[in-house]
Tab-separated table of C-alpha atoms in Angstrom:
chain	number	residue	atom	x	y	z
A	1	UNK	CA	4.299	-41.274	-25.033
A	2	UNK	CA	2.537	-37.921	-24.504
A	3	UNK	CA	3.463	-36.852	-21.230
A	4	UNK	CA	6.642	-36.907	-19.352
A	5	UNK	CA	5.131	-37.160	-15.881
A	6	UNK	CA	2.083	-39.110	-14.969
A	7	UNK	CA	-1.184	-37.180	-14.120
A	8	UNK	CA	-2.559	-37.864	-10.222
A	9	UNK	CA	-4.967	-40.619	-11.421
A	10	UNK	CA	-2.042	-42.675	-13.094
A	11	UNK	CA	0.133	-45.085	-10.936
A	12	UNK	CA	3.639	-44.337	-10.608
A	13	UNK	CA	5.711	-46.635	-12.914
A	14	UNK	CA	9.386	-47.254	-12.008
A	15	UNK	CA	11.460	-44.934	-14.374
A	16	UNK	CA	13.001	-45.883	-17.629
A	17	UNK	CA	16.597	-44.577	-17.694
A	18	UNK	CA	15.789	-42.292	-20.688
A	19	UNK	CA	12.889	-40.904	-18.796
A	20	UNK	CA	15.137	-40.312	-15.851
A	21	UNK	CA	17.444	-38.665	-18.571
A	22	UNK	CA	14.710	-36.701	-19.783
A	23	UNK	CA	13.720	-35.376	-16.096
A	24	UNK	CA	17.373	-34.548	-15.468
A	25	UNK	CA	17.375	-32.498	-18.652
A	26	UNK	CA	13.841	-30.727	-17.680
A	27	UNK	CA	15.978	-29.752	-14.042
A	28	UNK	CA	18.924	-28.208	-16.057
A	29	UNK	CA	16.623	-25.959	-18.138
A	30	UNK	CA	14.652	-25.183	-15.117
A	31	UNK	CA	17.852	-24.066	-13.468
A	32	UNK	CA	18.749	-21.783	-16.488
A	33	UNK	CA	21.781	-24.026	-18.181
A	34	UNK	CA	20.123	-23.669	-21.291
A	35	UNK	CA	18.172	-20.661	-22.570
A	36	UNK	CA	15.287	-21.068	-24.423
A	37	UNK	CA	15.742	-20.878	-28.314
A	38	UNK	CA	19.306	-22.343	-27.238
A	39	UNK	CA	20.716	-25.469	-28.925
A	40	UNK	CA	21.023	-28.488	-26.726
A	41	UNK	CA	24.323	-30.545	-26.497
A	42	UNK	CA	24.395	-33.077	-29.360
A	43	UNK	CA	23.394	-36.664	-28.673
A	44	UNK	CA	26.807	-37.834	-28.538
A	45	UNK	CA	28.189	-34.893	-26.191
A	46	UNK	CA	25.445	-35.580	-23.660
A	47	UNK	CA	25.648	-39.445	-23.800
A	48	UNK	CA	29.338	-38.997	-23.178
A	49	UNK	CA	28.834	-36.416	-20.241
A	50	UNK	CA	26.101	-38.828	-18.789
A	51	UNK	CA	27.701	-42.177	-19.253
A	52	UNK	CA	24.913	-43.580	-21.192
A	53	UNK	CA	24.002	-44.698	-24.580
A	54	UNK	CA	23.297	-42.559	-27.347
A	55	UNK	CA	20.121	-44.033	-28.105
A	56	UNK	CA	19.049	-43.129	-24.441
A	57	UNK	CA	19.779	-39.899	-25.143
A	58	UNK	CA	18.092	-39.769	-28.220
A	59	UNK	CA	14.788	-41.085	-26.500
A	60	UNK	CA	14.972	-38.594	-23.737
A	61	UNK	CA	15.203	-35.605	-26.689
A	62	UNK	CA	12.259	-37.554	-28.461
A	63	UNK	CA	10.086	-37.300	-25.114
A	64	UNK	CA	11.153	-33.477	-25.035
A	65	UNK	CA	10.201	-33.055	-28.536
A	66	UNK	CA	6.766	-34.768	-27.972
A	67	UNK	CA	6.370	-32.579	-25.238
A	68	UNK	CA	6.711	-29.371	-26.982
A	69	UNK	CA	9.670	-28.619	-24.826
A	70	UNK	CA	12.111	-29.093	-28.006
A	71	UNK	CA	12.140	-29.041	-31.626
A	72	UNK	CA	14.618	-30.626	-34.063
A	73	UNK	CA	16.421	-28.498	-36.724
A	74	UNK	CA	17.307	-30.795	-39.975
A	75	UNK	CA	20.825	-31.542	-39.989
A	76	UNK	CA	21.389	-29.195	-36.815
A	77	UNK	CA	20.277	-30.604	-33.788
A	78	UNK	CA	17.628	-29.979	-31.133
A	79	UNK	CA	16.792	-26.632	-29.682
A	80	UNK	CA	14.782	-25.300	-26.808
A	81	UNK	CA	10.980	-24.437	-27.869
A	82	UNK	CA	10.400	-20.526	-27.197
A	83	UNK	CA	6.620	-20.915	-27.582
A	84	UNK	CA	4.458	-21.725	-24.432
A	85	UNK	CA	4.277	-25.327	-23.438
A	86	UNK	CA	1.255	-27.475	-24.077
A	87	UNK	CA	-1.607	-26.875	-21.324
A	88	UNK	CA	-1.322	-30.240	-19.595
A	89	UNK	CA	2.141	-29.294	-18.567
A	90	UNK	CA	1.473	-25.597	-17.767
A	91	UNK	CA	-1.578	-26.129	-15.971
A	92	UNK	CA	0.354	-27.006	-12.650
A	93	UNK	CA	3.639	-25.459	-13.281
A	94	UNK	CA	5.011	-26.121	-9.883
A	95	UNK	CA	4.283	-29.745	-10.028
A	96	UNK	CA	5.895	-29.886	-13.296
A	97	UNK	CA	8.964	-28.358	-12.390
A	98	UNK	CA	9.864	-30.151	-9.135
A	99	UNK	CA	7.678	-33.454	-8.995
A	100	UNK	CA	9.774	-36.357	-8.237
A	101	UNK	CA	8.918	-40.091	-7.446
A	102	UNK	CA	9.222	-41.538	-3.855
A	103	UNK	CA	8.734	-45.174	-4.491
A	104	UNK	CA	9.573	-46.172	-0.987
A	105	UNK	CA	6.876	-43.994	0.319
A	106	UNK	CA	4.347	-45.125	-2.308
A	107	UNK	CA	4.755	-48.801	-1.136
A	108	UNK	CA	4.632	-47.680	2.391
A	109	UNK	CA	0.932	-45.873	2.246
A	110	UNK	CA	-0.282	-48.866	0.848
A	111	UNK	CA	-2.642	-50.172	3.689
A	112	UNK	CA	-1.941	-53.630	4.364
A	113	UNK	CA	-2.435	-56.386	7.202
A	114	UNK	CA	1.171	-57.609	6.698
A	115	UNK	CA	3.313	-54.520	6.872
A	116	UNK	CA	6.806	-55.386	6.128
A	117	UNK	CA	8.169	-52.428	4.416
A	118	UNK	CA	8.411	-50.025	7.593
A	119	UNK	CA	11.579	-49.646	9.486
A	120	UNK	CA	9.531	-48.414	12.089
A	121	UNK	CA	8.480	-49.547	15.878
A	122	UNK	CA	4.951	-51.066	16.296
A	123	UNK	CA	3.389	-48.269	18.317
A	124	UNK	CA	2.790	-51.051	21.325
A	125	UNK	CA	6.577	-51.463	22.010
A	126	UNK	CA	6.998	-47.334	22.630
A	127	UNK	CA	6.617	-46.181	25.914
A	128	UNK	CA	3.073	-44.755	25.776
A	129	UNK	CA	1.974	-44.767	29.423
A	130	UNK	CA	4.782	-42.672	30.206
A	131	UNK	CA	5.110	-40.578	27.335
A	132	UNK	CA	1.819	-38.667	28.211
A	133	UNK	CA	3.765	-37.761	31.530
A	134	UNK	CA	6.524	-36.154	30.051
A	135	UNK	CA	3.890	-34.335	27.658
A	136	UNK	CA	2.306	-33.043	30.986
A	137	UNK	CA	5.786	-32.079	32.657
A	138	UNK	CA	6.703	-30.336	29.356
A	139	UNK	CA	3.776	-27.739	29.575
A	140	UNK	CA	4.426	-27.834	33.587
A	141	UNK	CA	8.263	-26.867	33.226
A	142	UNK	CA	7.769	-24.403	30.426
A	143	UNK	CA	4.351	-23.134	30.434
A	144	UNK	CA	4.962	-20.684	27.624
A	145	UNK	CA	6.342	-23.418	25.196
A	146	UNK	CA	3.714	-22.884	22.630
A	147	UNK	CA	4.035	-19.651	22.600
A	148	UNK	CA	7.123	-19.041	20.842
A	149	UNK	CA	9.432	-20.295	18.382
A	150	UNK	CA	12.574	-22.553	18.737
A	151	UNK	CA	15.914	-21.086	18.044
A	152	UNK	CA	16.627	-22.249	14.443
A	153	UNK	CA	19.466	-24.046	15.491
A	154	UNK	CA	17.393	-25.965	18.135
A	155	UNK	CA	16.676	-25.560	21.541
A	156	UNK	CA	19.770	-24.603	23.656
A	157	UNK	CA	18.978	-26.841	26.682
A	158	UNK	CA	18.663	-29.728	24.443
A	159	UNK	CA	21.583	-29.048	22.437
A	160	UNK	CA	23.825	-28.712	25.601
A	161	UNK	CA	22.457	-32.030	26.710
A	162	UNK	CA	22.834	-33.885	23.263
A	163	UNK	CA	26.443	-32.466	23.448
A	164	UNK	CA	27.129	-34.215	26.984
A	165	UNK	CA	25.541	-37.373	25.824
A	166	UNK	CA	27.300	-37.898	22.702
A	167	UNK	CA	30.806	-37.048	24.242
A	168	UNK	CA	29.833	-39.262	27.007
A	169	UNK	CA	28.829	-42.213	24.806
A	170	UNK	CA	30.267	-41.959	21.813
A	171	UNK	CA	33.729	-39.971	22.452
A	172	UNK	CA	32.622	-36.976	19.974
A	173	UNK	CA	34.239	-33.865	20.735
A	174	UNK	CA	31.279	-31.052	20.346
A	175	UNK	CA	29.929	-27.730	21.460
A	176	UNK	CA	26.299	-26.966	21.434
A	177	UNK	CA	27.269	-24.680	18.662
A	178	UNK	CA	28.086	-27.614	16.175
A	179	UNK	CA	24.684	-29.270	16.654
A	180	UNK	CA	21.674	-28.683	14.613
A	181	UNK	CA	18.129	-30.092	15.503
A	182	UNK	CA	16.094	-31.175	12.416
A	183	UNK	CA	12.656	-32.365	11.891
A	184	UNK	CA	13.931	-36.208	11.305
A	185	UNK	CA	16.765	-37.491	9.644
A	186	UNK	CA	15.165	-36.890	6.147
A	187	UNK	CA	15.327	-33.206	6.905
A	188	UNK	CA	19.082	-33.175	7.602
A	189	UNK	CA	19.609	-35.126	4.252
A	190	UNK	CA	17.652	-33.065	2.628
A	191	UNK	CA	19.365	-29.528	3.868
A	192	UNK	CA	22.762	-31.140	3.378
A	193	UNK	CA	22.072	-31.515	-0.253
A	194	UNK	CA	20.413	-28.298	-0.310
A	195	UNK	CA	23.566	-26.825	0.644
A	196	UNK	CA	26.334	-28.646	-0.742
A	197	UNK	CA	25.325	-29.794	-4.179
A	198	UNK	CA	24.671	-28.324	-7.542
A	199	UNK	CA	23.970	-29.925	-10.551
A	200	UNK	CA	25.835	-32.741	-12.111
A	201	UNK	CA	27.669	-33.053	-8.853
A	202	UNK	CA	28.836	-36.590	-7.856
A	203	UNK	CA	27.428	-38.362	-4.945
A	204	UNK	CA	29.026	-41.509	-3.296
A	205	UNK	CA	26.470	-43.911	-1.931
A	206	UNK	CA	26.657	-47.563	-0.869
A	207	UNK	CA	25.197	-50.264	-3.162
A	208	UNK	CA	22.585	-50.858	-1.570
A	209	UNK	CA	21.203	-47.869	0.403
A	210	UNK	CA	18.263	-46.010	1.455
A	211	UNK	CA	15.919	-45.292	-1.164
A	212	UNK	CA	14.630	-41.755	-0.170
A	213	UNK	CA	18.399	-40.609	-0.117
A	214	UNK	CA	19.059	-41.325	-3.536
A	215	UNK	CA	15.708	-39.692	-4.575
A	216	UNK	CA	16.687	-36.533	-2.201
A	217	UNK	CA	20.317	-36.551	-3.804
A	218	UNK	CA	18.874	-36.797	-7.708
A	219	UNK	CA	16.365	-33.845	-6.779
A	220	UNK	CA	19.135	-31.556	-6.470
A	221	UNK	CA	20.716	-32.735	-9.994
A	222	UNK	CA	23.175	-35.117	-8.307
A	223	UNK	CA	25.039	-38.019	-10.264
A	224	UNK	CA	25.307	-41.102	-7.919
A	225	UNK	CA	28.355	-43.136	-8.054
A	226	UNK	CA	28.322	-46.664	-5.873
A	227	UNK	CA	30.339	-48.125	-3.560
A	228	UNK	CA	29.460	-51.795	-3.022
A	229	UNK	CA	28.901	-52.780	1.004
A	230	UNK	CA	29.361	-56.318	1.919
A	231	UNK	CA	29.022	-58.372	5.522
A	232	UNK	CA	32.784	-57.223	6.398
A	233	UNK	CA	32.123	-53.820	4.936
A	234	UNK	CA	33.661	-51.697	2.003
A	235	UNK	CA	36.486	-52.491	-0.627
A	236	UNK	CA	38.175	-49.311	0.725
A	237	UNK	CA	40.580	-49.618	-2.763
A	238	UNK	CA	37.254	-49.185	-4.490
A	239	UNK	CA	36.213	-46.295	-2.338
A	240	UNK	CA	39.744	-44.454	-2.630
A	241	UNK	CA	39.652	-45.079	-6.506
A	242	UNK	CA	36.239	-43.292	-6.419
A	243	UNK	CA	37.344	-40.589	-4.791
A	244	UNK	CA	40.244	-39.921	-7.020
A	245	UNK	CA	38.753	-40.455	-10.062
A	246	UNK	CA	35.086	-38.940	-9.585
A	247	UNK	CA	35.777	-36.174	-7.111
A	248	UNK	CA	32.338	-36.445	-5.395
A	249	UNK	CA	31.037	-33.757	-3.282
A	250	UNK	CA	30.252	-36.323	-0.372
A	251	UNK	CA	29.790	-40.097	0.601
A	252	UNK	CA	26.542	-40.759	1.933
A	253	UNK	CA	26.968	-44.055	4.205
A	254	UNK	CA	25.021	-45.838	6.820
A	255	UNK	CA	27.687	-47.677	8.552
A	256	UNK	CA	25.965	-49.078	11.696
A	257	UNK	CA	23.253	-51.787	11.485
A	258	UNK	CA	23.062	-50.558	7.553
A	259	UNK	CA	20.090	-49.958	5.798
A	260	UNK	CA	18.700	-52.211	4.387
A	261	UNK	CA	21.662	-55.346	4.832
A	262	UNK	CA	22.020	-54.904	8.408
A	263	UNK	CA	25.656	-54.919	7.947
A	264	UNK	CA	27.978	-52.928	10.158
A	265	UNK	CA	31.357	-51.456	9.314
A	266	UNK	CA	34.573	-52.072	11.671
A	267	UNK	CA	36.192	-49.335	14.030
A	268	UNK	CA	39.302	-50.196	11.596
A	269	UNK	CA	37.690	-49.470	8.184
A	270	UNK	CA	35.707	-46.514	10.100
A	271	UNK	CA	39.344	-45.030	10.722
A	272	UNK	CA	40.426	-45.183	7.136
A	273	UNK	CA	37.559	-44.168	5.513
A	274	UNK	CA	37.909	-40.694	7.516
A	275	UNK	CA	41.829	-40.834	6.546
A	276	UNK	CA	40.346	-40.988	3.021
A	277	UNK	CA	37.778	-38.356	3.200
A	278	UNK	CA	40.812	-35.975	4.474
A	279	UNK	CA	43.154	-37.184	1.849
A	280	UNK	CA	40.486	-36.826	-1.120
A	281	UNK	CA	38.743	-33.709	0.715
A	282	UNK	CA	35.690	-35.520	0.496
A	283	UNK	CA	32.840	-35.073	3.236
A	284	UNK	CA	31.354	-38.135	4.715
A	285	UNK	CA	27.551	-37.759	5.472
A	286	UNK	CA	27.104	-40.439	8.173
A	287	UNK	CA	23.386	-41.402	8.822
A	288	UNK	CA	22.901	-43.244	11.985
A	289	UNK	CA	19.518	-44.046	12.694
A	290	UNK	CA	19.676	-47.262	14.706
A	291	UNK	CA	22.538	-46.887	17.046
A	292	UNK	CA	20.799	-47.983	19.850
A	293	UNK	CA	18.883	-51.002	18.323
A	294	UNK	CA	22.322	-53.833	19.254
A	295	UNK	CA	21.303	-57.069	20.380
A	296	UNK	CA	24.605	-58.020	22.135
A	297	UNK	CA	27.491	-55.787	21.663
A	298	UNK	CA	27.088	-51.894	21.076
A	299	UNK	CA	28.576	-51.105	17.729
A	300	UNK	CA	31.937	-48.765	17.478
A	301	UNK	CA	31.703	-45.356	17.670
A	302	UNK	CA	30.488	-43.056	14.733
A	303	UNK	CA	32.525	-41.983	11.904
A	304	UNK	CA	32.692	-38.282	13.833
A	305	UNK	CA	34.497	-39.814	16.758
A	306	UNK	CA	37.559	-40.139	14.252
A	307	UNK	CA	37.216	-37.131	12.505
A	308	UNK	CA	39.714	-34.292	13.287
A	309	UNK	CA	39.612	-32.295	10.453
A	310	UNK	CA	35.803	-31.513	9.663
A	311	UNK	CA	35.375	-33.867	7.282
A	312	UNK	CA	32.337	-35.563	8.557
A	313	UNK	CA	28.792	-34.656	9.106
A	314	UNK	CA	27.015	-36.848	11.339
A	315	UNK	CA	23.101	-37.360	11.177
A	316	UNK	CA	21.820	-38.847	14.527
A	317	UNK	CA	18.159	-39.906	14.362
A	318	UNK	CA	15.957	-40.788	17.167
A	319	UNK	CA	12.706	-40.888	15.124
A	320	UNK	CA	12.867	-44.858	14.513
A	321	UNK	CA	12.590	-46.115	17.887
A	322	UNK	CA	12.244	-43.047	20.474
A	323	UNK	CA	9.175	-41.057	19.610
A	324	UNK	CA	8.567	-41.019	15.728
A	325	UNK	CA	5.561	-38.525	16.452
A	326	UNK	CA	8.239	-35.968	17.486
A	327	UNK	CA	10.432	-36.251	14.316
A	328	UNK	CA	13.708	-35.241	16.399
A	329	UNK	CA	17.307	-35.742	14.779
A	330	UNK	CA	20.596	-33.988	15.294
A	331	UNK	CA	23.220	-32.878	13.078
A	332	UNK	CA	26.856	-32.654	14.354
A	333	UNK	CA	29.489	-30.574	11.847
A	334	UNK	CA	32.063	-28.357	11.659
A	335	UNK	CA	32.384	-25.051	10.277
A	336	UNK	CA	31.467	-23.817	7.266
A	337	UNK	CA	28.998	-27.046	6.927
A	338	UNK	CA	27.068	-26.250	10.111
A	339	UNK	CA	26.736	-22.573	9.414
A	340	UNK	CA	25.720	-23.407	5.987
A	341	UNK	CA	22.948	-25.846	7.332
A	342	UNK	CA	21.909	-23.426	9.873
A	343	UNK	CA	21.122	-20.683	7.065
A	344	UNK	CA	19.249	-23.491	5.018
A	345	UNK	CA	17.114	-24.218	8.137
A	346	UNK	CA	15.941	-21.115	8.608
A	347	UNK	CA	14.583	-20.894	5.162
A	348	UNK	CA	13.206	-24.290	5.458
A	349	UNK	CA	11.184	-23.927	8.678
A	350	UNK	CA	12.559	-21.361	11.135
A	351	UNK	CA	13.276	-24.076	13.660
A	352	UNK	CA	12.034	-27.812	14.703
A	353	UNK	CA	8.739	-27.274	16.781
A	354	UNK	CA	9.838	-26.133	20.329
A	355	UNK	CA	7.152	-28.435	21.870
A	356	UNK	CA	8.733	-31.501	20.317
A	357	UNK	CA	12.074	-30.426	21.311
A	358	UNK	CA	11.247	-30.068	25.060
A	359	UNK	CA	9.314	-33.414	25.516
A	360	UNK	CA	12.140	-35.106	24.014
A	361	UNK	CA	14.444	-33.718	25.995
A	362	UNK	CA	12.656	-34.723	29.190
A	363	UNK	CA	11.743	-38.282	27.803
A	364	UNK	CA	15.169	-39.426	26.110
A	365	UNK	CA	17.539	-38.379	28.951
A	366	UNK	CA	15.406	-39.576	31.710
A	367	UNK	CA	16.515	-43.203	33.570
A	368	UNK	CA	13.366	-44.292	32.860
A	369	UNK	CA	13.777	-44.167	29.045
A	370	UNK	CA	17.239	-45.442	29.362
A	371	UNK	CA	15.694	-48.631	31.043
A	372	UNK	CA	13.257	-48.848	28.317
A	373	UNK	CA	15.829	-49.039	25.842
A	374	UNK	CA	17.204	-52.263	27.186
A	375	UNK	CA	14.013	-53.736	27.174
A	376	UNK	CA	13.382	-52.520	23.620
A	377	UNK	CA	16.465	-54.173	22.196
A	378	UNK	CA	15.254	-57.544	23.944
A	379	UNK	CA	12.004	-57.217	22.213
A	380	UNK	CA	13.454	-56.530	18.933
A	381	UNK	CA	15.859	-59.351	18.965
A	382	UNK	CA	12.881	-61.826	20.082
A	383	UNK	CA	11.008	-60.374	16.949
A	384	UNK	CA	13.955	-60.958	14.370
A	385	UNK	CA	14.431	-64.394	15.894
A	386	UNK	CA	10.448	-65.070	15.249
A	387	UNK	CA	11.050	-63.956	11.546
A	388	UNK	CA	14.023	-65.769	11.166
A	389	UNK	CA	12.405	-68.948	12.720
A	390	UNK	CA	9.455	-68.611	10.172
A	391	UNK	CA	11.743	-67.667	6.974
A	392	UNK	CA	13.748	-71.223	7.577
A	393	UNK	CA	12.738	-73.929	4.709
A	394	UNK	CA	11.602	-70.969	2.645
A	395	UNK	CA	14.683	-71.192	0.038
A	396	UNK	CA	15.458	-67.711	1.245
A	397	UNK	CA	18.784	-66.676	2.666
A	398	UNK	CA	20.431	-63.653	4.250
A	399	UNK	CA	23.371	-62.514	6.897
A	400	UNK	CA	21.867	-62.356	10.318
A	401	UNK	CA	22.291	-58.722	11.513
A	402	UNK	CA	23.773	-57.751	15.098
A	403	UNK	CA	21.241	-54.917	15.361
A	404	UNK	CA	18.512	-52.664	13.433
A	405	UNK	CA	15.156	-53.583	12.295
A	406	UNK	CA	15.696	-55.281	8.886
A	407	UNK	CA	16.722	-58.231	7.116
A	408	UNK	CA	18.114	-58.243	3.811
A	409	UNK	CA	16.930	-61.083	1.666
A	410	UNK	CA	17.896	-63.225	-1.236
A	411	UNK	CA	15.474	-64.548	-3.319
A	412	UNK	CA	15.170	-68.266	-4.870
A	413	UNK	CA	16.485	-68.423	-8.473
A	414	UNK	CA	13.906	-67.238	-10.782
A	415	UNK	CA	11.485	-65.099	-8.690
A	416	UNK	CA	11.663	-61.260	-9.015
A	417	UNK	CA	11.163	-58.948	-6.339
A	418	UNK	CA	8.484	-56.681	-8.198
A	419	UNK	CA	6.559	-59.714	-9.536
A	420	UNK	CA	6.401	-61.117	-5.618
A	421	UNK	CA	5.441	-57.573	-4.392
A	422	UNK	CA	2.294	-57.104	-6.757
A	423	UNK	CA	1.170	-60.660	-5.487
A	424	UNK	CA	1.954	-59.462	-1.782
A	425	UNK	CA	-0.307	-56.471	-2.051
A	426	UNK	CA	-2.820	-58.607	-3.875
A	427	UNK	CA	-2.751	-60.355	-0.210
A	428	UNK	CA	-2.194	-57.543	1.905
A	429	UNK	CA	1.542	-57.721	2.522
A	430	UNK	CA	4.091	-55.703	1.795
A	431	UNK	CA	7.833	-55.233	1.529
A	432	UNK	CA	10.820	-53.304	0.153
A	433	UNK	CA	12.013	-54.911	-3.286
A	434	UNK	CA	15.617	-54.433	-3.816
A	435	UNK	CA	15.416	-52.231	-6.910
A	436	UNK	CA	14.546	-49.361	-4.753
A	437	UNK	CA	17.669	-49.518	-2.402
A	438	UNK	CA	20.095	-49.708	-5.716
A	439	UNK	CA	21.471	-46.782	-7.400
A	440	UNK	CA	21.803	-49.010	-10.586
A	441	UNK	CA	17.998	-50.045	-10.328
A	442	UNK	CA	19.207	-53.674	-10.149
A	443	UNK	CA	18.675	-56.265	-7.277
A	444	UNK	CA	15.404	-57.647	-8.402
A	445	UNK	CA	16.529	-60.615	-6.729
A	446	UNK	CA	16.525	-58.871	-3.266
A	447	UNK	CA	13.959	-57.505	-0.998
A	448	UNK	CA	13.957	-55.825	2.595
A	449	UNK	CA	12.037	-57.245	5.523
A	450	UNK	CA	11.344	-55.087	8.584
A	451	UNK	CA	10.620	-56.858	11.499
A	452	UNK	CA	9.971	-54.160	13.806
A	453	UNK	CA	6.539	-52.670	12.766
A	454	UNK	CA	4.422	-56.197	12.734
A	455	UNK	CA	3.531	-57.968	15.878
A	456	UNK	CA	4.652	-61.444	16.838
A	457	UNK	CA	1.523	-62.905	15.424
A	458	UNK	CA	1.840	-61.069	12.114
A	459	UNK	CA	5.420	-61.707	11.593
A	460	UNK	CA	4.497	-65.634	11.632
A	461	UNK	CA	1.478	-65.145	9.772
A	462	UNK	CA	2.779	-63.018	7.413
A	463	UNK	CA	5.884	-65.240	6.805
A	464	UNK	CA	3.615	-67.936	6.066
A	465	UNK	CA	1.611	-66.018	3.553
A	466	UNK	CA	5.063	-64.968	2.088
A	467	UNK	CA	6.156	-68.661	1.692
A	468	UNK	CA	2.999	-69.396	0.107
A	469	UNK	CA	3.632	-66.623	-2.347
A	470	UNK	CA	6.887	-67.740	-3.110
A	471	UNK	CA	5.730	-71.467	-3.901
A	472	UNK	CA	3.156	-70.144	-6.230
A	473	UNK	CA	5.771	-68.468	-8.515
A	474	UNK	CA	8.501	-71.167	-7.949
């Protein structure tokens, strides 16, 4: 293998463990953990530190050697090369230093007819006809809206309205100063990782979890430790043990209509999680992207509602089901977390676009939108039922969710998600393979199917196509 990173013309392949270790070493070199000409840790030492086999570290060091980044001294070990890098690695140094893989984005960019990989609304379900009226109203009420930046923390009027809404709906005790408006939940995750993580910090994540979040945490040098999530929630003894033994910087979790499983964690577990966080001084980063998408009963209040000591950072996103093009999310946190996030936000983009915030303010808090949300829940419940009905008799199994946008599917024995996805792309159908959602890159017997983006006919036709692919692989 002559290159550590593929060229732009090469399709991205799932990273093998030794390649991931090599990438991690390169990041640590870029951060100055080891100086040029200095000796790298021995294979045994690094294997123990990373919790991997010595052969894995050996292969990673061999990649460094092949790239010209390191060399071997006989009977002494591996050293960083003081010479220049090969031309193919220095031609684009910024990309070489910071390139990351995002397999979920790669799949979602594939143009297909049957799009089951997007946990996003079908645009036809959005209130497009009257959304334009609120755009016009924003310009009428705020004629200078395009002539100024928004405050870095977010529009004051929006933060005040959001504070009142979260207090009324979820019993969150907040002030506008404890809210930050971001350009979507993914930016919020990136800002939290940037301000909280340093290389080798441990982050607890659910297994399975949102793949892009893992990519963000790893890009800042984090080690991931996984907590299993089940239909009944978490094994709280496992959570307590990991918090005690691994001392994580934070626990990233999605307890409401969980992505990808659809599970919802009980109020009792939420209270206990907050207690454990305070006991072990571990921040809980709660990602709440689907809270309003329930089919019968509203879910329990967010973890933030049970927190009195500042151990929860709450990300509330509205991009999935209000107006994806506006990219609005809010982060609720206490000091010093909110202050650090504000500094990071100022360096990232100096504030989410003011026009987007004003349109969202007028749209989301209107009676019209709240009535639309009731209709939207019904429409998505219908689509979930259509997908479930179409899936019956296919040999697939799943746990019925009480809300959200996804089904977490168990494949029949012997069928691998990666093989099925390759066949699906050939037939213009995509979904999310379970490996992308797994911190251990396993779950090749699982797939995530989203029922929110495809229309009703596409759901029926796409599932029929999927069933045919399953038969061909059986």
